[in-house]
Coordinates of C-alpha atoms in Angstrom, one line a residue:
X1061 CA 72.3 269.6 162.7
X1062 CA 71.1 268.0 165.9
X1063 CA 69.4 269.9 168.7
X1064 CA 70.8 270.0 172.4
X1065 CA 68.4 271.2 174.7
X1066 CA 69.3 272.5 178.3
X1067 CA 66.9 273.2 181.0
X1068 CA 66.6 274.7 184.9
X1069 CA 63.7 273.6 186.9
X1070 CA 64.5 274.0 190.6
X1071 CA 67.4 274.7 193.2
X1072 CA 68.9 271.4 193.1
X1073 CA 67.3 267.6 192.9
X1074 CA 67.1 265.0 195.7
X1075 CA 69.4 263.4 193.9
X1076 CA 69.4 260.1 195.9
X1077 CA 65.8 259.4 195.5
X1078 CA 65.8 260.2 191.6
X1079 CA 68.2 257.5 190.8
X1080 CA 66.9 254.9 192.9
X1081 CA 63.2 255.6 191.0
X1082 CA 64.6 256.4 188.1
X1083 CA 66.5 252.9 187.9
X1084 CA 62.9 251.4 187.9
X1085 CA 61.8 253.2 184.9
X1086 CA 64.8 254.4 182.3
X1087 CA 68.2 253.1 181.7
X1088 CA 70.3 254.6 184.2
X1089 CA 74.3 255.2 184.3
X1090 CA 75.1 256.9 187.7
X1091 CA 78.2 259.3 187.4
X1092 CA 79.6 261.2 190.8
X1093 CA 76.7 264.0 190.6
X1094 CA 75.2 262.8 187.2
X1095 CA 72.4 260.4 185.9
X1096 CA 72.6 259.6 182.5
X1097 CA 69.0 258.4 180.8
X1098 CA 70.0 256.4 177.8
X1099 CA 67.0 255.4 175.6
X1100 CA 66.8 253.7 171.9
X1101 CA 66.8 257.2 170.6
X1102 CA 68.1 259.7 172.8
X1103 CA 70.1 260.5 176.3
X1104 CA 69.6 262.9 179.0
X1105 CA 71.6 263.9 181.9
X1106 CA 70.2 265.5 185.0
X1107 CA 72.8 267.1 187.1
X1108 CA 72.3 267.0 191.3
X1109 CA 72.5 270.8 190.9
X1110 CA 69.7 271.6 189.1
X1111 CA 70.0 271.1 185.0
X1112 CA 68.7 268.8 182.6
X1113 CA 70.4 268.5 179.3
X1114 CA 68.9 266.7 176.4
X1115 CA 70.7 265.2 173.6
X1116 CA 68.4 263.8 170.2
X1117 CA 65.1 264.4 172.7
X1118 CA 61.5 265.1 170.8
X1119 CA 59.1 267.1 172.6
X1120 CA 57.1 264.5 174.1
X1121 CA 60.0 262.2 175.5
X1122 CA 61.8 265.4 177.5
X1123 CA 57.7 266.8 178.6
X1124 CA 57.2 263.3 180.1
X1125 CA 61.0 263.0 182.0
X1126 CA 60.1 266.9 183.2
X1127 CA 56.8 265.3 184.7
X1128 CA 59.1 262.9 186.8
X1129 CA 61.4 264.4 187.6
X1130 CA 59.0 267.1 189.2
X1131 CA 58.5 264.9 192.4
X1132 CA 62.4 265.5 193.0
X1133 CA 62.8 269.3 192.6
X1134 CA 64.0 271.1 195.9
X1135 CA 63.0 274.5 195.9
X1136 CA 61.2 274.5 192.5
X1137 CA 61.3 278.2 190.4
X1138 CA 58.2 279.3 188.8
X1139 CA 59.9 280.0 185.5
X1140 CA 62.0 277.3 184.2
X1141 CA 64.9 278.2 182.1
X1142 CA 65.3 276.9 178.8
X1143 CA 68.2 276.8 176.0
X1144 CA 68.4 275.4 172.8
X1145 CA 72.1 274.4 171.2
X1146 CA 72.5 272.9 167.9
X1147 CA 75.4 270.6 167.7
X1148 CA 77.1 268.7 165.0
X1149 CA 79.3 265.9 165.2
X1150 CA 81.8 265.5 162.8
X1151 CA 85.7 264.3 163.3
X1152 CA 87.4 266.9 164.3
X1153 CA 90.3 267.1 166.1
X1154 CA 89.1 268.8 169.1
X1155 CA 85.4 270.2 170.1
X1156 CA 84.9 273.8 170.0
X1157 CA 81.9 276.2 169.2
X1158 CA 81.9 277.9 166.2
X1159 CA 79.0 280.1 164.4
X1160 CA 76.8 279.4 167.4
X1161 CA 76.9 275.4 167.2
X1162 CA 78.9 272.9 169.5
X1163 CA 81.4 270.8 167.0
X1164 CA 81.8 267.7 168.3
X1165 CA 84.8 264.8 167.8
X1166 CA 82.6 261.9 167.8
X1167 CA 79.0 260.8 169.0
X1168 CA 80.4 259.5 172.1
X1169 CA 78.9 260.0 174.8
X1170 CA 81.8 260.9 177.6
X1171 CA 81.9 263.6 174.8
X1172 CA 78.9 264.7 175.7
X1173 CA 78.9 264.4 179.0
X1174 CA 81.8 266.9 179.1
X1175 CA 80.0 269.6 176.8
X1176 CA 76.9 269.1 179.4
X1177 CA 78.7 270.2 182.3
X1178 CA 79.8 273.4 180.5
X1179 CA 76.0 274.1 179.1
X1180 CA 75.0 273.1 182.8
X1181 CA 77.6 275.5 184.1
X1182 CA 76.8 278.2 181.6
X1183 CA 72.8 277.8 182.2
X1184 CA 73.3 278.6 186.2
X1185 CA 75.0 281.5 185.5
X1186 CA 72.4 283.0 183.5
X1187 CA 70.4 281.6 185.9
X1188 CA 72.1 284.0 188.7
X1189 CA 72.2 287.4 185.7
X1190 CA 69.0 287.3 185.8
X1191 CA 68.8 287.1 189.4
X1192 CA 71.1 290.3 189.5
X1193 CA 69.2 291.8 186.7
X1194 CA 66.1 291.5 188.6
X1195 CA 67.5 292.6 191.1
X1196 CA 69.3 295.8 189.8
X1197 CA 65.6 296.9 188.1
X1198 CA 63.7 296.5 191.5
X1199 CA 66.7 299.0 193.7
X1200 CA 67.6 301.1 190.7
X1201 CA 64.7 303.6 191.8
X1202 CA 65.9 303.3 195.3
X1203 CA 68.1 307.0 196.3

């Protein structure tokens, strides 16, 4: 099983200047409100709206695209939010979740640039639970 990390580091990304710099130093693929970072041995996509999601990343490679991507974070939150999925990919005949890991057709990557807007999608709402959460525990003593 591979690992599929997800993460939420700000309100959105100035998502103009990102690509442009980003060009300079990774592969790039520009989609409508995705950048896909293709290297040797693994691929990330940032999202305009604020997620990251990392596909076959070690440690050090997703720290390091955190660090630059810092300088395009709008509205930056103190805690960044952080999943871990573990994904397979075998041939199936569709992709579904199963047992807590994302089955996957294929190891292409339109494949996973589908499943990444879900996990994107998925991590802002948890984003905005906690927000309500938080919320509910500050008022609840209020009468």
């Amino acid at each position: 099983m591979q690992k599929c990390i997800s993460y939420c580091t700000c309100e959105r990304f100035d998502f103009k200047n990102l690509v442009s710099s980003f060009e300079e130093k990774y592969k790039v693929t520009k989609y409508k409100n995705v950048l896909l970072i293709a290297e040797k041995s693994w691929i990330c996509l940032v999202f305009d709206y604020w997620s990251i999601i990392a596909w076959w990343v070690q440690y050090d490679n997703i720290k390091r695209l955190l660090e630059d991507l810092k300088g395009f974070e709008i509205n930056s939150y103190d805690e960044i939010i952080r999943e871990e999925f573990y994904y397979e990919e075998k041939s199936r005949d569709r992709v579904k979740i199963a047992n807590d890991v994302i089955n996957l057709t294929s190891d292409d990557i339109e494949e996973k640039l589908a499943v990444s807007h879900w996990i994107a999608q998925s991590m802002k709402l948890i984003f905005f639970e906690n927000k309500v959460e938080n919320t509910i525990q500050i008022s609840k003593n209020i009468p």
